[in-house]
Amino acid sequence: MRLHVGCAMWTLAPWQGRFLPHPLPPGERLRAYAGWCNAVEGNTTFYATPARSTVELWAGQTDPGFRFVVKLPKAVTHERRLAGAGDELAAFLDAMEPLGPRIHSLWVQLPAAFSPADLGVLAAFLRGLPREQRYAVEVRHRAFFEDTRAAGLLERVLAGAGAEWVPFDTTVLFRTPPTSDAERDAWTKKPRMPRRSSALTDRPIVRYLGRDDVEATVEGWRPWVGTVVDWLHEGRSPTVFVHTPDNAEAPALARRFHDEVRARLPEVEPLPEPLPVEPAEPLTLF
């Protein structure tokens, strides 16, 4: 059994000198992160397709069993709304090719305005994608969560392409008012969606957003621990991404989630051991 866990990025300033050695060249930070987690969200590709040479460096810093869930560019999903974006999609797929088996899924995050009326467009888009890749779709229109017919239609479209439905669980964030600047910012930007915990494929993906308070985050993910244990018993291979508004403790939280699942299922393969981080030298006057 193998459970993959990760964060929304592989480097963050507060991690340096705590989770990642510091100083550390940018070209080594992913390798250091991969000692903490065995998966990562590829969010930066939403804003710009990286050079193929950059992606080759990513591949060189990770083992083939490491998982990237890489977001399609916004030019494809938000600007062109999945139609007439062949050139942008081809450039993206070519750039990602060096990752090889590390691409767990190509992630189609759709805007909140993408409604059940647009499912025909999604079905046509998925049919046109290369079959050698796996795909995961994240929707943010409330009808997919509140209308059982709309949810069923979406599931049928996804099943036809062997694609997964990615839930973004923000219920803990919105349970009580924000208590920090990062939480207040998240309240203005993150979608308010009900929790959804059904898997469509053998490789479900979960995005979970907690709070800046560690224990509130841990308490909020309890339902997911049980769900993930059930998926593993069923022979599925889940990937769970742990977010918080400031993400300051995200690598440690991802490992803690993995530990909680492994406490129930000791046969789950352990995570790698992080690189040692030397404590910062104290400042002196001389």
PDB file of N, CA and C in Angstrom, residues 143 146-153:
ATOM      1  N   ALA A 143     -23.780  23.987  -8.307  1.00  0.00           N
ATOM      2  CA  ALA A 143     -24.787  23.029  -8.765  1.00  0.00           C
ATOM      3  C   ALA A 143     -24.250  21.603  -8.766  1.00  0.00           C
ATOM      4  N   GLU A 146     -24.773  20.490  -5.172  1.00  0.00           N
ATOM      5  CA  GLU A 146     -26.093  20.596  -4.551  1.00  0.00           C
ATOM      6  C   GLU A 146     -27.206  19.963  -5.371  1.00  0.00           C
ATOM      7  N   ASP A 147     -26.963  19.676  -6.631  1.00  0.00           N
ATOM      8  CA  ASP A 147     -27.962  19.096  -7.530  1.00  0.00           C
ATOM      9  C   ASP A 147     -27.494  17.692  -7.895  1.00  0.00           C
ATOM     10  N   THR A 148     -28.214  16.683  -7.427  1.00  0.00           N
ATOM     11  CA  THR A 148     -27.774  15.305  -7.661  1.00  0.00           C
ATOM     12  C   THR A 148     -27.757  14.955  -9.141  1.00  0.00           C
ATOM     13  N   ARG A 149     -28.662  15.552  -9.913  1.00  0.00           N
ATOM     14  CA  ARG A 149     -28.664  15.268 -11.354  1.00  0.00           C
ATOM     15  C   ARG A 149     -27.413  15.835 -12.004  1.00  0.00           C
ATOM     16  N   ALA A 150     -27.054  17.071 -11.642  1.00  0.00           N
ATOM     17  CA  ALA A 150     -25.849  17.681 -12.204  1.00  0.00           C
ATOM     18  C   ALA A 150     -24.611  16.888 -11.806  1.00  0.00           C
ATOM     19  N   ALA A 151     -24.553  16.448 -10.556  1.00  0.00           N
ATOM     20  CA  ALA A 151     -23.415  15.648 -10.103  1.00  0.00           C
ATOM     21  C   ALA A 151     -23.337  14.342 -10.881  1.00  0.00           C
ATOM     22  N   GLY A 152     -24.476  13.716 -11.100  1.00  0.00           N
ATOM     23  CA  GLY A 152     -24.495  12.460 -11.848  1.00  0.00           C
ATOM     24  C   GLY A 152     -24.042  12.631 -13.286  1.00  0.00           C
ATOM     25  N   LEU A 153     -24.457  13.730 -13.911  1.00  0.00           N
ATOM     26  CA  LEU A 153     -24.028  13.993 -15.283  1.00  0.00           C
ATOM     27  C   LEU A 153     -22.519  14.212 -15.352  1.00  0.00           C
TER      28      LEU A 153
END
